[in-house]
Amino acid sequence: MTKKEALYNYIIQTADNNLILGQRLSELCGHGPELEVDIGLTNIALDLIGHARSLYQYAAEIQNLGKDEDQLAFLRARHEYFNVLLVEQPNEDFAYTIARQFFFSVFNYLFYSELQNSNDSQLAAIAEKSLKEVAYHIRYSSEWMIRLGDGTDVSHKKMQVAVDDLWKYTAELYTMSEVDQLMLEEGIGIDLNKIKALYLAKVEEVMEEATLTIPTNGWTQKGGKEGQHTEHLGHILTEMQWMQRTYPNMKW
Amino acid sequence: MDNSNLHNLEEKFQAKIDAEIKIEPKDWMPEKYRKTLIRQISQHAHSEVVGMLPEGNWLTRAPSLNRKLILLAKIQDEGGHGLYLYSAAETLGISRDELVDQLLTGKAKYSSIFNYPSINWADIGAIGWLVDGAAIMNQVMLTRTSYGPYARAMVRICKEESFHQRQGYELLLTMSQGTDEQKEMVQDAFNRWWWPSLMMFGPSDKESTHSAQSMKWKIKRKSNDELRQAFVDATVPQAEFLGLTVPDDQLKWNEERNHYDFGPIDWDEFWSVVKGNGPCNRERLKARQKAHDEGAWVREAATAYAEKRRKRKAEKESTQVA
Ligand SMILES: [Fe+2]
Ligand SMILES: [Fe+2]
């Protein structure tokens, strides 16, 4: 892999994380447990897709094949999406939505905090710009983790089920892929090993306050960063790509 | 309170209205004024919330990142409008729980326009242009309504609605400059949303039961037919600019009246949708009911947690004092 290819993949991976999670949150718009939550989650979706958009624009520039942000976002094959498995997991119920958001937001915050120091000035700028919004995503999702974990017996149980189910996808967040390694060597990407301890510390802190326990079976699932996805991504793409695939080469 | 006393209060109330002094939550007001406002404001709030559904239907399929972002932001705005309006209704002494209950049991209505389906992507543009457009006609008038909290909520909402309308129109303009397939989508959407948009202004003045009193109390300042005519006059040239054919063969500029004449509205369809027999009435209410039911454990947990926190804080404070 050339440096240029690695950089493109690195930007795409980051963009895909944001887009796919934003897409998942969009499914819920208008169907939340209360109006304030509808507004809150839609706001997070807006932030994420907004960040994804800046990243796709930059990726298109690096790729330099005359493609635009939408061709990158909507017209790749399934195995060309490099998002982590966590973000494509479905909205089983509100507990899953919140656990997924919390696990991702903690990572995303640490990721952007480090990426601000990238020697790629574009990526550093995008990271810096996104960080304030991601700080709000952590606050929002932590508060719900705690409220639901330490709320009623029912909510505690549901929250624990969601955590048990989704925990296996969290290790992928801080596991270095080949692309991550190449980018680290170039001084562009971040050292995920460095944020692992911080990630676990923040998650444990919130989980403890939420009276929730972290599964200890050590089971992990990975592959998204290499384009190996769960069954869910194909369905997400079917819907997301539908207009672009059915009516190609049109302006919207 | 004896009758002469009540009569006196009513006279003073009307004098205030006539002098264009806003009525505020703590002021005395006739019971019927209060009830009319609760009905109208809550109906408006419910419309904002139910209106999120036909548009939300396209979020996951929006054809570009830019359009997806615009649509997300619009729907988020509509949710925000719902919140301000519920708060405005609450100042009249009714709780949000009661209001939501009235929606779910069918006791309260919402704008019938949202009982029509959003079938093709151009519908998103048509909703912004026509539905938000019709809403603005009504809402600009309501920024001067006699009840203070409602008028103030409207000022903020109106600004956002006109933004939505422009974005909807711009979406259609882009498509109408595109391929034949895109142009067909635009015309198809327009054909389906045109008449329901005209119905949004409500029954004609001859049939409208609430209008006269509402005008006297300056809750309303223009009649349904006046607003509808203003909407037609403003919208037809915009449709022509998009290259659209208005689905009304009686539509014609009337030089004498200085207005467009338009064909008769199908009031049977209007009343049938109001009564629950529109294409999506059941789906819309079912979706609201489902969100409400599935969210019950979340709301209960939030309440339980808030209570726990309050207790813990009180315990901490009492040990500190001791
Ligand atoms: Fe609105
Ligand atoms: Fe609007």
XYZ file of C-alpha atoms and ligand atoms in Angstrom:
576
model
C 0.000 0.000 0.000
C 1.402 3.385 -0.955
C 1.342 6.276 1.468
C -1.349 7.949 -0.592
C -3.541 4.835 -0.547
C -3.073 4.457 3.173
C -3.999 8.081 3.781
C -7.104 7.724 1.615
C -8.136 4.580 3.516
C -7.476 6.259 6.837
C -9.692 9.216 6.000
C -12.376 6.937 4.572
C -12.336 4.746 7.681
C -12.917 7.785 9.862
C -15.587 9.164 7.554
C -17.405 5.820 7.371
C -17.546 5.524 11.164
C -19.317 8.851 11.291
C -21.620 8.300 8.340
C -22.802 4.829 9.300
C -23.493 5.809 12.890
C -25.265 8.938 11.674
C -27.323 6.761 9.355
C -28.311 4.483 12.235
C -29.384 7.470 14.328
C -31.388 8.875 11.404
C -33.548 5.752 11.459
C -34.849 6.829 14.861
C -35.721 10.405 13.989
C -39.342 10.971 14.966
C -39.590 7.699 16.885
C -37.706 8.501 20.093
C -38.960 7.819 23.634
C -39.627 11.541 24.117
C -39.424 14.650 21.985
C -36.277 15.938 23.720
C -34.505 12.672 22.884
C -35.617 12.875 19.269
C -34.078 16.307 19.060
C -30.924 15.259 20.941
C -30.199 12.188 18.805
C -30.979 14.028 15.577
C -28.509 16.649 16.648
C -25.821 14.010 17.121
C -26.650 12.508 13.718
C -26.234 15.954 12.174
C -22.826 16.405 13.791
C -21.611 12.974 12.701
C -22.753 13.245 9.103
C -21.367 16.774 8.979
C -17.945 15.480 10.087
C -18.199 12.628 7.591
C -18.876 15.104 4.827
C -15.707 17.141 5.504
C -13.732 13.906 5.560
C -15.167 12.601 2.269
C -14.366 15.924 0.641
C -10.800 15.602 1.799
C -10.600 11.935 0.760
C -11.816 12.875 -2.736
C -9.091 15.481 -2.938
C -6.423 12.961 -1.903
C -7.779 10.311 -4.273
C -7.730 12.837 -7.099
C -9.873 10.826 -9.518
C -12.439 13.558 -10.017
C -14.967 11.941 -7.675
C -17.079 14.021 -5.312
C -18.118 13.478 -1.693
C -21.351 11.722 -2.701
C -19.681 9.268 -5.041
C -17.428 8.281 -2.151
C -20.192 8.156 0.424
C -22.804 6.352 -1.672
C -21.161 4.442 -4.472
C -18.636 2.057 -2.993
C -19.043 -1.699 -2.592
C -19.641 -3.191 0.835
C -16.041 -4.344 1.349
C -14.797 -0.845 0.535
C -16.413 0.574 3.675
C -13.936 0.558 6.554
C -16.063 1.541 9.531
C -15.752 -0.414 12.778
C -18.396 -3.068 13.390
C -19.787 -1.252 16.415
C -21.359 1.604 14.461
C -23.327 -0.641 12.097
C -25.092 -2.495 14.920
C -28.869 -1.980 14.869
C -31.169 0.006 17.150
C -32.529 -3.047 18.990
C -33.951 -0.716 21.598
C -33.014 2.603 23.189
C -30.491 0.895 25.493
C -28.543 -0.390 22.478
C -28.662 3.014 20.842
C -27.238 4.646 23.942
C -24.578 2.005 24.648
C -23.417 2.119 21.025
C -23.271 5.911 21.144
C -21.407 5.964 24.430
C -18.815 3.357 23.412
C -18.178 5.148 20.151
C -18.196 8.720 21.487
C -15.534 7.990 24.125
C -13.308 6.579 21.399
C -14.126 9.367 18.979
C -13.207 12.010 21.539
C -9.845 10.448 22.351
C -9.203 9.855 18.658
C -9.808 13.469 17.651
C -7.892 14.766 20.684
C -4.798 12.980 19.391
C -5.489 13.635 15.734
C -5.289 17.367 16.418
C -1.522 16.833 16.563
C -1.362 15.110 13.187
C 1.232 16.462 10.795
C -1.527 16.417 8.179
C -2.902 19.882 8.712
C -6.302 19.131 7.085
C -6.958 16.169 9.361
C -5.745 18.124 12.369
C -8.156 20.939 11.516
C -11.124 18.597 11.050
C -10.288 16.917 14.380
C -10.086 20.210 16.198
C -13.351 21.407 14.731
C -15.210 18.193 15.581
C -13.930 17.812 19.116
C -16.295 20.219 20.828
C -19.327 18.460 19.381
C -18.020 15.021 20.300
C -17.500 16.215 23.876
C -21.230 16.868 23.929
C -21.928 13.370 22.523
C -20.004 11.818 25.433
C -21.853 13.933 27.942
C -25.211 13.140 26.407
C -24.668 9.395 26.118
C -22.973 9.093 29.553
C -25.899 10.794 31.208
C -28.296 8.326 29.610
C -26.043 5.359 30.484
C -26.221 6.451 34.112
C -29.900 7.328 34.105
C -30.876 3.991 32.587
C -28.290 1.878 34.415
C -29.220 3.362 37.779
C -32.893 4.017 36.967
C -35.407 1.204 37.459
C -34.866 -2.560 37.567
C -36.232 -2.813 34.052
C -33.957 -0.145 32.632
C -30.947 -1.558 34.460
C -31.552 -4.971 32.973
C -32.042 -3.630 29.450
C -28.919 -1.513 29.706
C -26.862 -4.457 30.914
C -28.127 -6.647 28.055
C -27.102 -3.991 25.535
C -23.663 -3.605 27.116
C -23.148 -7.377 27.160
C -24.051 -7.576 23.485
C -22.055 -4.617 22.224
C -18.944 -4.895 24.379
C -17.323 -7.395 22.008
C -17.147 -4.699 19.322
C -15.295 -2.126 21.437
C -11.790 -3.654 21.227
C -11.712 -3.014 17.493
C -11.821 0.715 18.243
C -8.352 0.697 19.801
C -6.754 -2.130 17.777
C -4.212 -1.015 15.182
C -4.877 -2.072 11.602
C -2.245 -2.089 8.859
C -3.487 1.321 7.714
C -3.397 2.688 11.261
C 0.195 1.490 11.597
C 1.325 3.036 8.312
C -0.278 6.340 9.197
C 1.285 6.327 12.647
C 4.715 5.853 11.070
C 4.052 8.831 8.827
C 3.136 11.019 11.774
C -0.374 11.399 10.345
C -2.373 8.851 12.297
C -2.600 8.320 16.002
C -1.259 5.578 18.255
C -4.319 3.622 19.308
C -2.285 1.748 21.925
C -1.873 5.082 23.654
C -5.573 5.716 23.968
C -6.570 2.186 25.029
C -5.943 2.789 28.742
C -7.722 6.146 28.637
C -10.630 4.566 26.799
C -11.075 1.797 29.330
C -10.694 4.194 32.242
C -13.430 6.524 30.979
C -15.783 3.667 30.146
C -15.225 2.038 33.555
C -15.845 5.309 35.348
C -19.238 5.800 33.698
C -20.197 2.131 33.918
C -19.509 2.161 37.636
C -21.694 5.185 38.215
C -24.346 3.503 36.068
C -24.061 0.365 38.262
C -23.313 -1.677 35.149
C -20.677 -4.368 34.754
C -18.240 -4.904 31.914
C -18.277 -8.433 30.457
C -15.113 -10.309 31.333
C -15.215 -13.164 28.818
C -12.682 -11.372 26.590
C -14.635 -12.158 23.446
C -14.005 -9.633 20.660
C -15.249 -9.191 17.093
C -13.300 -7.254 14.505
C -12.947 -6.850 10.769
C -14.684 -3.616 9.807
C -11.450 -1.727 9.293
C -10.467 -4.384 6.745
C -13.864 -4.290 5.041
C -15.152 -7.507 6.691
C -18.560 -6.539 8.018
C -21.485 -7.994 9.942
C -24.699 -8.860 8.107
C -26.097 -5.460 8.973
C -23.980 -3.274 6.710
C -25.433 -4.676 3.487
C -28.914 -3.623 4.567
C -27.761 -0.176 5.613
C -26.112 0.326 2.221
C -29.098 -0.989 0.296
C -31.200 1.777 1.746
C -28.576 4.484 1.819
C -27.363 3.899 -1.744
C -30.770 3.295 -3.281
C -31.322 6.690 -4.917
C -27.750 6.998 -6.198
C -27.832 3.463 -7.627
C -31.305 3.706 -9.170
C -30.837 7.170 -10.644
C -27.142 7.427 -11.428
C -25.291 10.567 -12.516
C -27.931 13.044 -11.481
C -27.765 16.243 -9.487
C -29.878 16.412 -6.343
C -68.523 35.422 41.048
C -71.845 36.987 40.155
C -72.904 37.665 36.618
C -72.309 41.399 36.530
C -68.812 40.867 37.842
C -68.067 38.329 35.127
C -69.548 40.619 32.540
C -67.261 43.365 33.759
C -64.170 41.161 33.440
C -65.139 40.110 29.959
C -65.556 43.698 28.908
C -62.189 44.650 30.298
C -60.651 41.640 28.561
C -62.133 42.629 25.215
C -60.997 46.212 25.719
C -57.436 44.992 26.195
C -57.648 42.920 23.027
C -59.052 45.870 21.116
C -56.194 48.026 22.403
C -53.716 45.419 21.104
C -52.428 44.617 24.593
C -51.146 41.034 24.769
C -52.829 38.609 27.140
C -50.314 36.922 29.453
C -50.644 33.593 31.337
C -51.496 35.183 34.713
C -54.124 37.563 33.299
C -57.793 36.818 33.656
C -59.275 35.334 30.476
C -62.642 33.851 29.524
C -62.730 30.097 29.891
C -63.621 29.737 26.232
C -60.630 31.814 25.156
C -58.369 29.549 27.199
C -59.925 26.407 25.751
C -59.767 27.685 22.192
C -56.091 28.477 22.612
C -55.283 25.104 24.140
C -57.042 23.419 21.259
C -55.310 25.507 18.648
C -51.791 25.569 20.133
C -51.767 21.873 20.945
C -53.079 21.019 17.503
C -50.243 23.075 16.122
C -47.703 21.326 18.398
C -48.981 17.884 17.427
C -48.724 18.852 13.755
C -45.054 19.689 14.174
C -44.397 16.323 15.797
C -46.496 14.157 13.482
C -45.026 16.128 10.576
C -41.635 14.651 11.443
C -42.861 11.254 10.215
C -43.431 11.722 6.456
C -40.132 13.589 6.195
C -38.261 11.160 8.414
C -39.375 8.493 5.963
C -36.678 9.759 3.555
C -33.777 10.405 5.901
C -32.033 7.100 5.350
C -32.536 7.335 1.568
C -31.622 10.974 0.932
C -29.613 11.033 -2.318
C -26.722 13.227 -1.180
C -24.915 14.100 2.032
C -25.927 17.717 1.675
C -29.629 16.838 1.318
C -29.426 14.387 4.209
C -28.006 17.125 6.434
C -30.603 19.678 5.342
C -33.406 17.212 6.006
C -32.045 16.214 9.416
C -31.753 19.866 10.390
C -35.274 20.597 9.176
C -36.834 17.727 11.087
C -34.883 18.723 14.168
C -36.312 22.244 13.817
C -39.832 20.831 13.594
C -39.243 18.900 16.819
C -38.066 22.147 18.396
C -41.240 23.889 17.222
C -43.214 21.118 18.881
C -41.385 21.789 22.139
C -41.959 25.581 22.144
C -45.599 25.074 21.341
C -46.154 22.451 24.030
C -44.554 24.895 26.462
C -46.826 27.689 25.254
C -49.847 25.416 25.751
C -48.632 24.504 29.239
C -48.839 28.172 30.266
C -52.613 27.744 29.918
C -52.714 25.151 32.678
C -52.515 21.825 30.898
C -49.660 19.325 31.138
C -47.672 17.853 28.286
C -48.742 14.356 29.357
C -52.374 15.360 28.982
C -51.682 16.896 25.600
C -49.870 13.815 24.306
C -52.664 11.661 25.647
C -55.203 13.733 23.712
C -53.215 13.166 20.529
C -52.929 9.426 21.018
C -56.583 8.956 21.897
C -57.623 10.993 18.870
C -59.247 13.678 21.009
C -56.841 16.282 19.661
C -56.224 16.727 15.963
C -53.140 17.572 13.975
C -52.874 19.038 10.499
C -54.454 16.610 8.046
C -51.718 17.235 5.513
C -49.478 14.796 7.357
C -51.908 11.992 6.645
C -50.662 11.974 3.064
C -47.704 9.759 2.162
C -44.237 10.897 1.074
C -43.656 8.618 -1.877
C -40.844 9.971 -4.002
C -37.818 12.088 -3.104
C -39.374 15.213 -4.657
C -42.051 14.969 -1.958
C -39.429 16.268 0.467
C -39.093 19.394 -1.648
C -42.844 19.686 -2.108
C -43.448 19.433 1.630
C -40.936 22.200 2.336
C -42.215 24.471 -0.391
C -45.978 23.907 -0.109
C -46.637 22.629 3.403
C -44.185 24.896 5.191
C -45.267 27.606 2.753
C -48.931 27.249 3.680
C -47.993 27.062 7.344
C -46.109 30.355 7.049
C -49.170 32.180 5.684
C -50.983 31.164 8.809
C -48.107 31.676 11.189
C -47.071 35.140 10.057
C -50.571 36.172 11.043
C -50.156 34.380 14.365
C -47.030 36.364 15.309
C -49.601 39.084 16.113
C -52.053 36.819 17.890
C -53.473 38.156 21.151
C -51.977 35.551 23.487
C -48.413 36.611 24.370
C -46.614 33.236 24.702
C -48.151 31.965 21.447
C -47.237 35.117 19.539
C -43.653 34.981 20.793
C -43.259 31.290 19.947
C -44.478 32.107 16.436
C -41.874 34.794 15.812
C -39.078 32.297 16.306
C -40.833 29.499 14.427
C -41.661 31.668 11.415
C -38.030 32.456 10.718
C -37.197 28.765 10.546
C -40.250 27.891 8.469
C -39.344 30.369 5.764
C -35.883 28.847 5.669
C -37.499 25.409 5.204
C -39.660 26.715 2.435
C -36.698 28.137 0.533
C -34.763 24.898 0.916
C -37.716 22.852 -0.311
C -38.104 25.070 -3.339
C -34.390 24.924 -4.059
C -34.520 21.104 -3.952
C -37.283 21.117 -6.570
C -35.501 23.705 -8.662
C -32.408 21.502 -8.779
C -34.467 18.479 -9.792
C -36.477 20.426 -12.349
C -33.225 21.324 -14.098
C -32.223 17.657 -14.147
C -33.257 14.599 -16.152
C -36.749 13.729 -17.394
C -37.079 11.203 -14.584
C -36.369 13.929 -12.053
C -38.824 16.324 -13.686
C -41.480 13.633 -13.569
C -40.858 13.125 -9.870
C -41.334 16.843 -9.275
C -44.604 17.003 -11.200
C -45.846 13.834 -9.503
C -45.106 15.257 -6.065
C -46.737 18.568 -6.978
C -49.874 16.838 -8.268
C -50.314 15.019 -4.983
C -49.496 17.897 -2.577
C -51.225 20.816 -4.299
C -54.820 20.239 -3.224
C -54.050 19.016 0.285
C -51.969 22.194 0.753
C -54.981 24.334 -0.137
C -57.018 22.333 2.352
C -54.515 23.190 5.092
C -56.223 26.576 5.544
C -59.324 24.811 6.779
C -62.974 24.950 5.710
C -64.215 27.908 3.732
C -65.371 30.914 5.746
C -69.031 29.995 5.318
C -68.457 26.609 6.958
C -65.902 27.502 9.600
C -67.395 27.169 13.082
C -64.675 28.770 15.205
C -63.687 31.651 13.002
C -65.883 34.583 14.059
C -65.109 34.377 17.765
C -61.404 33.800 17.080
C -61.320 36.922 14.943
C -63.018 38.956 17.639
C -60.476 37.771 20.193
C -57.723 38.415 17.653
C -56.465 34.875 17.949
C -56.902 34.914 14.186
C -56.654 38.040 12.107
C -57.427 36.760 8.646
C -60.059 34.339 7.451
C -59.289 30.899 6.038
C -60.314 31.947 2.540
C -58.211 35.109 2.613
C -55.136 33.129 3.615
C -55.814 30.435 1.028
C -56.133 33.039 -1.721
C -52.862 34.681 -0.656
C -51.177 31.292 -0.803
C -52.468 30.503 -4.284
C -51.451 33.936 -5.544
C -47.937 33.543 -4.168
C -47.442 29.926 -5.207
C -48.706 29.732 -8.795
C -45.895 31.903 -10.257
C -43.363 29.823 -8.322
C -44.832 26.645 -9.812
C -44.629 28.158 -13.284
C -40.991 29.026 -12.713
C -40.340 25.351 -11.973
C -42.050 24.448 -15.234
C -44.902 22.731 -13.423
C -48.515 22.357 -14.462
C -50.944 23.181 -11.671
C -53.386 20.253 -11.431
C -56.431 22.521 -11.739
C -57.946 23.286 -15.151
C -59.998 26.121 -13.703
C -56.975 28.008 -12.461
C -56.881 31.428 -14.127
C -55.647 34.932 -13.360
C -58.610 37.225 -12.734
C -57.743 40.739 -13.834
C -60.737 42.273 -12.071
C -60.169 40.670 -8.696
C -56.398 40.888 -9.042
C -56.259 37.302 -7.800
C -56.137 33.823 -9.230
C -59.453 32.016 -9.557
C -59.157 28.351 -8.762
C -61.339 25.268 -8.964
C -63.488 23.881 -6.157
C -61.785 22.067 -3.311
C -62.929 18.508 -2.682
C -64.365 19.054 0.793
C -65.549 15.467 1.006
C -61.942 14.370 0.839
C -60.997 17.018 3.409
C -63.596 15.876 5.942
C -62.887 12.240 5.302
C -59.188 12.751 6.127
C -60.063 14.856 9.183
C -62.283 12.031 10.401
C -59.443 9.546 10.161
C -59.826 8.049 6.714
C -56.847 9.575 4.919
C -54.172 7.412 3.354
C -51.891 7.462 6.428
C -54.000 8.456 9.458
C -53.664 5.060 11.072
C -49.950 4.707 10.300
C -49.143 8.127 11.754
C -50.987 7.530 15.001
C -49.639 4.008 15.223
C -46.088 5.323 14.871
C -46.669 7.898 17.619
C -48.276 5.275 19.850
C -45.423 2.837 19.257
C -42.762 5.428 20.110
C -44.748 6.334 23.214
C -45.177 2.725 24.355
C -41.633 1.662 23.604
C -40.318 4.772 25.332
C -42.284 4.206 28.536
C -39.480 2.345 30.326
C -37.034 5.090 29.346
C -39.195 7.877 30.736
C -39.880 5.867 33.902
C -36.155 5.270 34.373
C -35.392 8.969 33.923
C -38.000 9.868 36.549
C -36.773 7.185 38.957
C -33.175 8.296 38.551
C -34.026 11.966 39.113
C -35.843 10.972 42.295
C -32.881 8.892 43.529
C -30.554 11.795 42.908
C -32.795 14.200 44.746
C -32.931 11.860 47.756
C -29.175 11.270 47.766
C -28.568 14.978 47.664
C -31.016 15.615 50.505
C -29.376 12.869 52.617
C -25.950 14.323 51.992
C -27.114 17.779 52.983
C -28.812 16.551 56.161
C -25.659 14.689 57.302
C -23.623 17.781 56.581
C -25.920 19.865 58.777
C -25.753 17.301 61.595
Fe -42.464 23.752 12.084
Fe -40.945 23.716 8.923
